[in-house]
PDB file of C-alpha atoms and ligand atoms in Angstrom:
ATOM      1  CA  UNK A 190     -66.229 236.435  82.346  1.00 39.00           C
ATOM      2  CA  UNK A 191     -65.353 235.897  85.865  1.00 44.00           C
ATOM      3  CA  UNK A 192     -61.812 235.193  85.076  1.00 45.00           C
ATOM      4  CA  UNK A 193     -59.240 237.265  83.420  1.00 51.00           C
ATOM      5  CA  UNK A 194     -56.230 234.990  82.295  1.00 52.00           C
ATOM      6  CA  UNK A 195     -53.685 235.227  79.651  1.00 49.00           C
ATOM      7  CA  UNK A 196     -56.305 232.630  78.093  1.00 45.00           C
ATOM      8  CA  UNK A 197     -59.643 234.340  78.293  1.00 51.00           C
ATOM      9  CA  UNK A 198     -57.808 237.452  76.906  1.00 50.00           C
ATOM     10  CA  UNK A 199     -56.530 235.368  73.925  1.00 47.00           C
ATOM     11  CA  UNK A 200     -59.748 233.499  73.491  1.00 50.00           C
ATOM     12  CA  UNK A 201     -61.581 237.021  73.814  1.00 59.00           C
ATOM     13  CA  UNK A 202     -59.911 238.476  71.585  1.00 57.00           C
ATOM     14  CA  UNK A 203     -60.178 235.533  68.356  1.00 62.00           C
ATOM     15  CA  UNK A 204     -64.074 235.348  68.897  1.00 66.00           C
ATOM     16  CA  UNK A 205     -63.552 239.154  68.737  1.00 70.00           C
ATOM     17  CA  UNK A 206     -61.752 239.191  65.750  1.00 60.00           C
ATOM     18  CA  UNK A 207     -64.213 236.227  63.976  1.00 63.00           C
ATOM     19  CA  UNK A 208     -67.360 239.257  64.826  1.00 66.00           C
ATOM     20  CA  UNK A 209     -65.411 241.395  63.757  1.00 63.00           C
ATOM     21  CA  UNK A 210     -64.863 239.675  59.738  1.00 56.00           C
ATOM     22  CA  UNK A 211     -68.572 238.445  60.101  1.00 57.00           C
ATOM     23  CA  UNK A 212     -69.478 242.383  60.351  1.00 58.00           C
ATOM     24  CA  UNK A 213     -67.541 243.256  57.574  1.00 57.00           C
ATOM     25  CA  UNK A 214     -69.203 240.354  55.494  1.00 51.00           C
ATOM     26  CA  UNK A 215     -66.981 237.443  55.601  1.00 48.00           C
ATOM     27  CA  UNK A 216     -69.080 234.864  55.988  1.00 47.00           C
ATOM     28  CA  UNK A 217     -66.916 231.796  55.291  1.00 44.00           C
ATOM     29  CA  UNK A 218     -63.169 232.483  56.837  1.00 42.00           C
ATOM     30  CA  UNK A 219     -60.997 230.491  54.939  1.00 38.00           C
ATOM     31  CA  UNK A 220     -63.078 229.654  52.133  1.00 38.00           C
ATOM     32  CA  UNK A 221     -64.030 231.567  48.632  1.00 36.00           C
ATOM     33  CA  UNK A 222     -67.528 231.435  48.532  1.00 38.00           C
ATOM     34  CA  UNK A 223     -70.169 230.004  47.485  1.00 39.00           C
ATOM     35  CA  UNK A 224     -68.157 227.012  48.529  1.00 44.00           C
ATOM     36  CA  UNK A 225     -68.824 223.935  46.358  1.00 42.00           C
ATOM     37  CA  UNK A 226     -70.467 220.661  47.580  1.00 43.00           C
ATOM     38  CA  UNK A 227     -67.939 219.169  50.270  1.00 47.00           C
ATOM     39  CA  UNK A 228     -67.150 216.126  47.742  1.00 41.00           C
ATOM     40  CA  UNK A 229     -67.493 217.790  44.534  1.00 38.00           C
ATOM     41  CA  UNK A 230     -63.492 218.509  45.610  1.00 43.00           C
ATOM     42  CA  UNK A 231     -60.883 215.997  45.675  1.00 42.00           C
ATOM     43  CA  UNK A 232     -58.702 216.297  48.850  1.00 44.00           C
ATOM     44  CA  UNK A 233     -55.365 216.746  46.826  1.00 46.00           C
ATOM     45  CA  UNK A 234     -57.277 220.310  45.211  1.00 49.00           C
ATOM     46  CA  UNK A 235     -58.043 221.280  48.807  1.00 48.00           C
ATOM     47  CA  UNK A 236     -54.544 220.822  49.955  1.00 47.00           C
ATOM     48  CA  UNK A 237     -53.397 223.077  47.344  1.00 48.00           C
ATOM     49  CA  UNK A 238     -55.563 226.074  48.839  1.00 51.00           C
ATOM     50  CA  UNK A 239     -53.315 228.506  49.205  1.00 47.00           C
ATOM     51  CA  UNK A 240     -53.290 229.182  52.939  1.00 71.00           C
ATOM     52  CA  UNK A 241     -51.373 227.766  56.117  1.00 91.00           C
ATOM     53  CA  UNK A 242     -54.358 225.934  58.446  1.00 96.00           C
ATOM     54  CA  UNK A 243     -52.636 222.987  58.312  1.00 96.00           C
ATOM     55  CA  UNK A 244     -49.602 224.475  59.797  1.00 96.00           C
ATOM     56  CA  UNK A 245     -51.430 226.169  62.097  1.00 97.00           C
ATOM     57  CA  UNK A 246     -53.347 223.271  63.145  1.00 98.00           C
ATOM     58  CA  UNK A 247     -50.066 221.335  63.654  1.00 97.00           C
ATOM     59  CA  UNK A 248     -48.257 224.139  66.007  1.00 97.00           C
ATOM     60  CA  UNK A 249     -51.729 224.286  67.971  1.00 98.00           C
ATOM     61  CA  UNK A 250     -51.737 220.689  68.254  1.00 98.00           C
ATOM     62  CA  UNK A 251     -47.841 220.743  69.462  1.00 98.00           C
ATOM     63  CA  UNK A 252     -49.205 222.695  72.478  1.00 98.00           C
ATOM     64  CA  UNK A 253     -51.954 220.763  73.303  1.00 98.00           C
ATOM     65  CA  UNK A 254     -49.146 217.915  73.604  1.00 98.00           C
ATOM     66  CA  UNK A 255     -47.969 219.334  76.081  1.00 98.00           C
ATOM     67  CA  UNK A 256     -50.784 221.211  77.993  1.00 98.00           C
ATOM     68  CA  UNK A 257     -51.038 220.785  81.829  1.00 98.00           C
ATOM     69  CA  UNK A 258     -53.649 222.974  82.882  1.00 98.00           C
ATOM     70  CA  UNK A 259     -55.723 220.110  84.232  1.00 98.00           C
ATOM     71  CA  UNK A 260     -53.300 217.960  86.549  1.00 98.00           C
ATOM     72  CA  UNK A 261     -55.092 215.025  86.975  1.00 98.00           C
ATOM     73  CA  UNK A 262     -55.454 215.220  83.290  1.00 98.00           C
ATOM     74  CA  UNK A 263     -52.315 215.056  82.226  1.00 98.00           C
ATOM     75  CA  UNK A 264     -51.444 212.451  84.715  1.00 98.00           C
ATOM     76  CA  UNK A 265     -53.234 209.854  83.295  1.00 98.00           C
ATOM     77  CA  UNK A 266     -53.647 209.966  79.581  1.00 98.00           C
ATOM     78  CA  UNK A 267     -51.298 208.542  77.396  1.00 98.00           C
ATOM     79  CA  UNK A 268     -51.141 211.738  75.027  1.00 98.00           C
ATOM     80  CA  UNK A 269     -53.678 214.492  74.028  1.00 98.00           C
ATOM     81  CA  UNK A 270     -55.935 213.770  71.566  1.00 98.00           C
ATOM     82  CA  UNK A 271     -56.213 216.782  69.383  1.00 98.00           C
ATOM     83  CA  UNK A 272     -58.268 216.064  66.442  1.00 98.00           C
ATOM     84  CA  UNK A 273     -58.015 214.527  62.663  1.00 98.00           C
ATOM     85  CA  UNK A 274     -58.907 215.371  59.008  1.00 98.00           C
ATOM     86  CA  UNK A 275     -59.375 217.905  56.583  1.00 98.00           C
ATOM     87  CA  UNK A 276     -57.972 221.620  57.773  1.00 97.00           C
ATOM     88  CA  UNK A 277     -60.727 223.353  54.683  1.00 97.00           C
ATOM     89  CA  UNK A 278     -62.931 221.519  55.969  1.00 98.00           C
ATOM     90  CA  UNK A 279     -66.736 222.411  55.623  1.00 98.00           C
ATOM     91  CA  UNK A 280     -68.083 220.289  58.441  1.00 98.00           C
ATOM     92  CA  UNK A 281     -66.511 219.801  61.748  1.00 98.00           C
ATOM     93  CA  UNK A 282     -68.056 216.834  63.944  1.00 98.00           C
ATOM     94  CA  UNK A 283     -67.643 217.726  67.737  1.00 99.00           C
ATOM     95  CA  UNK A 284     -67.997 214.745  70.629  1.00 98.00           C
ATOM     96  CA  UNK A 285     -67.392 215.008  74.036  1.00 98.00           C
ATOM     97  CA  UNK A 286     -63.702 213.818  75.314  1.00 98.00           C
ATOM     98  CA  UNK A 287     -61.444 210.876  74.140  1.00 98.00           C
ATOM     99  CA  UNK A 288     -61.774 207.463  75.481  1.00 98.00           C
ATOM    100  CA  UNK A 289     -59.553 204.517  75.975  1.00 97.00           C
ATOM    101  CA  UNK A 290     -59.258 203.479  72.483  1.00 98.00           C
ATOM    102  CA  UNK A 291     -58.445 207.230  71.226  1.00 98.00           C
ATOM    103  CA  UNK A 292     -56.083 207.479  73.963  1.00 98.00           C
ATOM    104  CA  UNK A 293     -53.706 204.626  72.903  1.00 98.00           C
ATOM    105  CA  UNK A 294     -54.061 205.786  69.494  1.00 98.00           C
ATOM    106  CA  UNK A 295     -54.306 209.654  69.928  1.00 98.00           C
ATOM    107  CA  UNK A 296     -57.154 210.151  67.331  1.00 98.00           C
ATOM    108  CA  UNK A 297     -60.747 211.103  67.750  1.00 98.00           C
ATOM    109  CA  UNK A 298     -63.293 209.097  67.437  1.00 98.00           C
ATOM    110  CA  UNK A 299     -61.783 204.947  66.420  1.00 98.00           C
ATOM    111  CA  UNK A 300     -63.713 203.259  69.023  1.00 96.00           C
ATOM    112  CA  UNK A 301     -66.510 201.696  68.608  1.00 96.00           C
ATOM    113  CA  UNK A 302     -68.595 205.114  68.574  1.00 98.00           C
ATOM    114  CA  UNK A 303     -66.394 206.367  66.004  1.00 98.00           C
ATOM    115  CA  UNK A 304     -66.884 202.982  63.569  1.00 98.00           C
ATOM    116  CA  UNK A 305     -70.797 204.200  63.720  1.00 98.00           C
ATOM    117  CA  UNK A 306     -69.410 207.986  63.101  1.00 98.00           C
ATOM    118  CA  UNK A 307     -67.759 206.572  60.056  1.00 98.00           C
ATOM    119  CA  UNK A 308     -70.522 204.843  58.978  1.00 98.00           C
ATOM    120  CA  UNK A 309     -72.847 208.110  59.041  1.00 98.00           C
ATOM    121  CA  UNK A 310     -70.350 209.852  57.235  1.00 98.00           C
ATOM    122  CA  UNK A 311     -69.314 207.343  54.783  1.00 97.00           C
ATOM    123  CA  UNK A 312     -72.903 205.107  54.234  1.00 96.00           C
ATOM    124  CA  UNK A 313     -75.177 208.040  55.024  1.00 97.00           C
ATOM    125  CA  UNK A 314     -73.884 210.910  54.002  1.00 97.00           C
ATOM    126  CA  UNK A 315     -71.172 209.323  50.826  1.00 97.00           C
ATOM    127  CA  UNK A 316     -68.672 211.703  52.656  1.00 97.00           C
ATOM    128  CA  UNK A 317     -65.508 210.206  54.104  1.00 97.00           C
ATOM    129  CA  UNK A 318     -64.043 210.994  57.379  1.00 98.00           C
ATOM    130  CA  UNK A 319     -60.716 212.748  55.450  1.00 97.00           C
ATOM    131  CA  UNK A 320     -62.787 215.481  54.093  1.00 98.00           C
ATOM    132  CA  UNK A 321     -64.828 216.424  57.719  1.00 98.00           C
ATOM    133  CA  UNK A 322     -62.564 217.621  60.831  1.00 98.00           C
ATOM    134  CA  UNK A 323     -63.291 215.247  64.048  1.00 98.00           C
ATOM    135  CA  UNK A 324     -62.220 216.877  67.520  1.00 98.00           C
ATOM    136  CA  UNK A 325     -63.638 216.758  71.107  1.00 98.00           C
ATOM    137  CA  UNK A 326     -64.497 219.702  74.012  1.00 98.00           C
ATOM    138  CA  UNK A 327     -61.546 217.716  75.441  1.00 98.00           C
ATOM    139  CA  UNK A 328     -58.447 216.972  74.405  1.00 98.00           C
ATOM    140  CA  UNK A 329     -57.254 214.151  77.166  1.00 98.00           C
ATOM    141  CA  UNK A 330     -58.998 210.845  77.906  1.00 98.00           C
ATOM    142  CA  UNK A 331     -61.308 211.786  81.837  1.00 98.00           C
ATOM    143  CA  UNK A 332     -60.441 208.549  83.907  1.00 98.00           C
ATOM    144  CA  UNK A 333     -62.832 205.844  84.203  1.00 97.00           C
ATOM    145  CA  UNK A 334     -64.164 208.086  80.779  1.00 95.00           C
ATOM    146  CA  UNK A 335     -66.638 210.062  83.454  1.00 98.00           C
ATOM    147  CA  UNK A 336     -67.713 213.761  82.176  1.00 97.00           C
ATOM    148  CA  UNK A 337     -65.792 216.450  81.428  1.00 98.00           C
ATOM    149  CA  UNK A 338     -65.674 218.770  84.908  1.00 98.00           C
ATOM    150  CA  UNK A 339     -66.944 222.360  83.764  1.00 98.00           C
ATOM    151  CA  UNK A 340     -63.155 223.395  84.824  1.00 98.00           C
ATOM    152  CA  UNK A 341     -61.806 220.947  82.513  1.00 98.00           C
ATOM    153  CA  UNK A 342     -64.262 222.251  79.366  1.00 98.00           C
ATOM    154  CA  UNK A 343     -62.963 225.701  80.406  1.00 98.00           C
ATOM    155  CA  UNK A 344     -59.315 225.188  80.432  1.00 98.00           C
ATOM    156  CA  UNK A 345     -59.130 223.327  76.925  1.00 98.00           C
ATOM    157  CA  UNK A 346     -61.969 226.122  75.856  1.00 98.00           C
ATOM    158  CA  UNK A 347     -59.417 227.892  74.144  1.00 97.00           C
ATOM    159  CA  UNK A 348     -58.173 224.821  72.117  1.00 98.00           C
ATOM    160  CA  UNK A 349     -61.043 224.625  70.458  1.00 98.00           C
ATOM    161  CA  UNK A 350     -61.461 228.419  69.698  1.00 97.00           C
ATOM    162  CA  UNK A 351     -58.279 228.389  68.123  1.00 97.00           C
ATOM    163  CA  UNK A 352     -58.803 225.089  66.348  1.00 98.00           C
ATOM    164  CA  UNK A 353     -62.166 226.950  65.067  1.00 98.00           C
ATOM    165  CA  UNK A 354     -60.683 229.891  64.044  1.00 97.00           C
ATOM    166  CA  UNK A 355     -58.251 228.312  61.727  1.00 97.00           C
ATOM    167  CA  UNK A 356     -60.530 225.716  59.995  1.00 97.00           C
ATOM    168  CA  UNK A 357     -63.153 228.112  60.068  1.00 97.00           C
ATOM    169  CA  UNK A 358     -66.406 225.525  59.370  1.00 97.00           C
ATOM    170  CA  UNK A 359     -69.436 226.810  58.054  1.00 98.00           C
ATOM    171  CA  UNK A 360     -70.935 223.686  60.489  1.00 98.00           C
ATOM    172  CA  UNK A 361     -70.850 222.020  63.360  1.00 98.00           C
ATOM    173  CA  UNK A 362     -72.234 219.052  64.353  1.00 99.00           C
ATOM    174  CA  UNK A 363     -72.097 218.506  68.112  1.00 99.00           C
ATOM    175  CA  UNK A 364     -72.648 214.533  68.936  1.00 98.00           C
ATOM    176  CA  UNK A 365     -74.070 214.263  72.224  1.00 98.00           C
ATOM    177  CA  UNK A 366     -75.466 216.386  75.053  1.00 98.00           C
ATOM    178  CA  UNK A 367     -71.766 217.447  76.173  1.00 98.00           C
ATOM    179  CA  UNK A 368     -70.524 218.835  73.104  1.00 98.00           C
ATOM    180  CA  UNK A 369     -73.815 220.663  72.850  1.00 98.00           C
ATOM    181  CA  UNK A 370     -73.966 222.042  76.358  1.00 98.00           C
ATOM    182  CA  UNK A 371     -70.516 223.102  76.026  1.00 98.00           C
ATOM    183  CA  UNK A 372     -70.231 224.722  72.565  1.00 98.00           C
ATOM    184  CA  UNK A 373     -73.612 226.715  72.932  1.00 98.00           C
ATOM    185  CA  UNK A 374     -73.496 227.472  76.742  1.00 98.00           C
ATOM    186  CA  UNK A 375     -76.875 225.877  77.445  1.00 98.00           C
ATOM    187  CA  UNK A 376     -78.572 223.058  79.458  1.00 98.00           C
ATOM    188  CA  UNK A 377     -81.236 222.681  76.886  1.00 98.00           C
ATOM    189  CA  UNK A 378     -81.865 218.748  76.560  1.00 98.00           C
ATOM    190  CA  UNK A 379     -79.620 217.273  73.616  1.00 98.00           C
ATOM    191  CA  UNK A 380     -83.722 216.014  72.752  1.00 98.00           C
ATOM    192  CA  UNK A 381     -85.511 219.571  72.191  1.00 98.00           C
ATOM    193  CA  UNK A 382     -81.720 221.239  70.924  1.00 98.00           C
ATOM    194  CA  UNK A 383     -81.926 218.841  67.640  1.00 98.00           C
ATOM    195  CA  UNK A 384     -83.694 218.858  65.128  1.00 98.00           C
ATOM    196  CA  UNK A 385     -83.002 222.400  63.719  1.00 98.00           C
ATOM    197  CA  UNK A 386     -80.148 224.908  63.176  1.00 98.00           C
ATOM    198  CA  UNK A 387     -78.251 226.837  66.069  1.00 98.00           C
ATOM    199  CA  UNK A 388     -75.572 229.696  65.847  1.00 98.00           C
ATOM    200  CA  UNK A 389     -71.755 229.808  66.977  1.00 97.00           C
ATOM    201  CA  UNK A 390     -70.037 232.843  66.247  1.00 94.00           C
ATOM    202  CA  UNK A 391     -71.581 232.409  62.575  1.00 95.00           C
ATOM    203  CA  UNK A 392     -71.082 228.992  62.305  1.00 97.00           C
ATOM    204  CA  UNK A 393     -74.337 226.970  61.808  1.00 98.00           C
ATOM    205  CA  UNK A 394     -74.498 224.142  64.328  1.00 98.00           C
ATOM    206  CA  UNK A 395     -76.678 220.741  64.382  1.00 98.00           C
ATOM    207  CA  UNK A 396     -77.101 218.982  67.628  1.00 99.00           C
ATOM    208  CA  UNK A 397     -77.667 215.253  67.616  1.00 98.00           C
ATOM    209  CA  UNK A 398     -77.313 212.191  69.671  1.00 98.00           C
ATOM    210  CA  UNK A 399     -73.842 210.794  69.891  1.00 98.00           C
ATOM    211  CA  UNK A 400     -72.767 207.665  68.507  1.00 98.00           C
ATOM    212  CA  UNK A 401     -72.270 206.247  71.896  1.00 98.00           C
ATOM    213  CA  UNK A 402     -75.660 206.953  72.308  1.00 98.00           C
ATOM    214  CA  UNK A 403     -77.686 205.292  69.107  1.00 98.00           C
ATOM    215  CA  UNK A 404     -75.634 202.396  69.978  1.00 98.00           C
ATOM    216  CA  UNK A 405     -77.173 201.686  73.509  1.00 98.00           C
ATOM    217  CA  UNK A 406     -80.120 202.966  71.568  1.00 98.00           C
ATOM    218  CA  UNK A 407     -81.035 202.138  68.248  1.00 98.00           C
ATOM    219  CA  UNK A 408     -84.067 203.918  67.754  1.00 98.00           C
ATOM    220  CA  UNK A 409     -82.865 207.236  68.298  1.00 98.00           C
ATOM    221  CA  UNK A 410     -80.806 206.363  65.026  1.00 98.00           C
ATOM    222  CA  UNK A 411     -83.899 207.643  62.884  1.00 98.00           C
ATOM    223  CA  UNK A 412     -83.741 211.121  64.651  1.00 98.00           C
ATOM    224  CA  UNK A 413     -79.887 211.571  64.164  1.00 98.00           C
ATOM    225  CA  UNK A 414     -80.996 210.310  60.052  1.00 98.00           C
ATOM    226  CA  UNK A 415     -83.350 213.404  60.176  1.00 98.00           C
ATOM    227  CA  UNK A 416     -80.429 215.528  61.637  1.00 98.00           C
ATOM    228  CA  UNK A 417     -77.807 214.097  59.418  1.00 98.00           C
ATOM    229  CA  UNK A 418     -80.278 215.055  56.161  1.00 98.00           C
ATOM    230  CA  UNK A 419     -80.689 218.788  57.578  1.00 98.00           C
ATOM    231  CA  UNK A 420     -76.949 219.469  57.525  1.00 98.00           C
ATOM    232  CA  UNK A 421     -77.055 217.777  54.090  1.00 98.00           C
ATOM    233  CA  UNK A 422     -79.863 219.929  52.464  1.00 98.00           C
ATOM    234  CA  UNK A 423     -78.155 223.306  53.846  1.00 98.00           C
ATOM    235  CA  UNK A 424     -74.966 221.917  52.707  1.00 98.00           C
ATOM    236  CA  UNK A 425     -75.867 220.858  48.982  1.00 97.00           C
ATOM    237  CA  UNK A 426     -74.556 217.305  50.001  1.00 95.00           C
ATOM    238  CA  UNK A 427     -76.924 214.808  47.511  1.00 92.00           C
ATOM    239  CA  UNK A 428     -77.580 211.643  48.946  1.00 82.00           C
ATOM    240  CA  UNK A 429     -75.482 208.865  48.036  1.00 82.00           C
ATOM    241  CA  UNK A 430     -77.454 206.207  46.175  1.00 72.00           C
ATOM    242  CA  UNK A 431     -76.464 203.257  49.218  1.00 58.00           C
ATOM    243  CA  UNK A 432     -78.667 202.203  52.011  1.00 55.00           C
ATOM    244  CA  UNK A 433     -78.475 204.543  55.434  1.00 49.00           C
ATOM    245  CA  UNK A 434     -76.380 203.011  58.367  1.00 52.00           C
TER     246      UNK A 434
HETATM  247  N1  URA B 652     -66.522 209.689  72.234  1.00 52.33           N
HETATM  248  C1  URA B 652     -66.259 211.003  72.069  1.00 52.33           C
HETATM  249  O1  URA B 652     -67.025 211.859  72.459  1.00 52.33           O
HETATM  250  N2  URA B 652     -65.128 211.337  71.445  1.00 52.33           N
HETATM  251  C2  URA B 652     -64.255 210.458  70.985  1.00 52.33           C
HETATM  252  O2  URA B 652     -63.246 210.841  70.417  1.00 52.33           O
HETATM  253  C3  URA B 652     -64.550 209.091  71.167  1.00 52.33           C
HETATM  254  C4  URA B 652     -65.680 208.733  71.786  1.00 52.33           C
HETATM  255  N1  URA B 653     -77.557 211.999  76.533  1.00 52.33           N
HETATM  256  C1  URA B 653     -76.327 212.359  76.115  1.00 52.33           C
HETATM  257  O1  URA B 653     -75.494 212.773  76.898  1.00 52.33           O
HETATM  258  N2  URA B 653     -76.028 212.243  74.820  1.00 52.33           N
HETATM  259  C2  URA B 653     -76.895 211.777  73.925  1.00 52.33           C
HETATM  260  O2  URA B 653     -76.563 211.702  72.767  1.00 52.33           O
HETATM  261  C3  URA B 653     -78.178 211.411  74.377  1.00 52.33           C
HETATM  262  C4  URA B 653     -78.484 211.526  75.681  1.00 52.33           C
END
């Protein structure tokens, strides 16, 4: 850590405490486990859980609002895009940073990348976007949509953590090289990082190519079906009986 803010402290000490349960055990925070297959549960039953991550998620997201650690950030967006869907959720699907079209709206992932996105989820995997949790490594739109500057990544670092930490996935699946880069501090190629299973904090983590991606680039669409299918075996998900996207 080269810096010691009020925000590395707070960041240190959640990924602390998340070790901390994961020593003692607790594998799934949040969740009674063995946790049942993520549709075999109808979102009203999930809402009923007994615990308070969708307040949580909502008094996060009211800070993020109004965040202004990145000036030229805040600037220009129209609002922060924090994230959407299902607080219990299983499966969290990370990209890289909002653009235009999530911007106006202030949701993740409703461009034309994210009509693909729903299409995995819903065609491929017989999952709906309502019972996965969609968020970026940023939470405002980079101008022109360019990448995320590493100071950027760092200062909304601790959104993410937090928004981690009360969901508490058992998986992640990063879309793009990024999301990747960012969430496991590497410069591995988004090419040799799929394809298997990777480790954050406990969470188990699939790398694939984002949607952006397979649509400037349809044949890589067969390696994000073999990537899709990995999360699905380790997650008990059966495959739905319709045709892949
Ligand atoms: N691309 C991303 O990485 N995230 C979004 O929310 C939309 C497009
Ligand atoms: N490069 C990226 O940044 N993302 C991909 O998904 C593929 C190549």
């Amino acid at each position: 850590m080269n810096r010691q803010t009020p925000e590395t402290n707070l960041r240190q000490s959640l990924l602390q405490k998340l070790e901390d349960l994961q020593r003692a055990g607790v594998t799934h925070l949040g969740h009674a486990s063995p946790q049942p297959p993520i549709a075999a549960e109808s979102n009203a039953e999930r809402g009923s859980q007994p615990n308070n991550h969708d307040r949580d998620l909502k008094i996060l997201a009211q800070e993020v609002a109004t965040c202004d650690r990145c000036q030229e950030l805040a600037t220009s967006r129209n609002q922060t895009v924090f994230g959407v869907g299902n607080p219990h959720a299983r499966l969290c699907f990370l990209g890289e940073a909002p653009g235009a079209e999530e911007d106006r709206q202030g949701k993740p992932f409703v461009g034309r990348a994210g009509k693909l996105l729903t299409d995995i989820l819903e065609k491929g995997m017989g999952i709906s976007r309502s019972d996965v949790y969609i968020f970026n490594i940023l939470k405002c739109r980079p101008p022109g949509n360019r990448n995320p500057h590493p100071e950027e990544s760092e200062n909304c670092r601790t959104f993410l953590d937090r928004q981690l930490a009360i969901i508490a996935p058992e998986f992640i699946c990063c879309l793009g090289a990024v999301a990747a880069h960012n969430l496991l501090n590497t410069t591995t190629p988004i090419g040799k990082l799929r394809g298997t299973f990777h480790d954050y904090l406990g969470i188990r983590v699939v790398c694939t190519y984002h949607p952006a991606y397979l649509l400037r680039n349809p044949s890589a669409k067969k390696s994000t079906w073999e990537d899709i299918q990995l999360l699905m075996d380790a997650m008990n998900i059966e495959k739905p009986n319709i045709k892949k996207p």
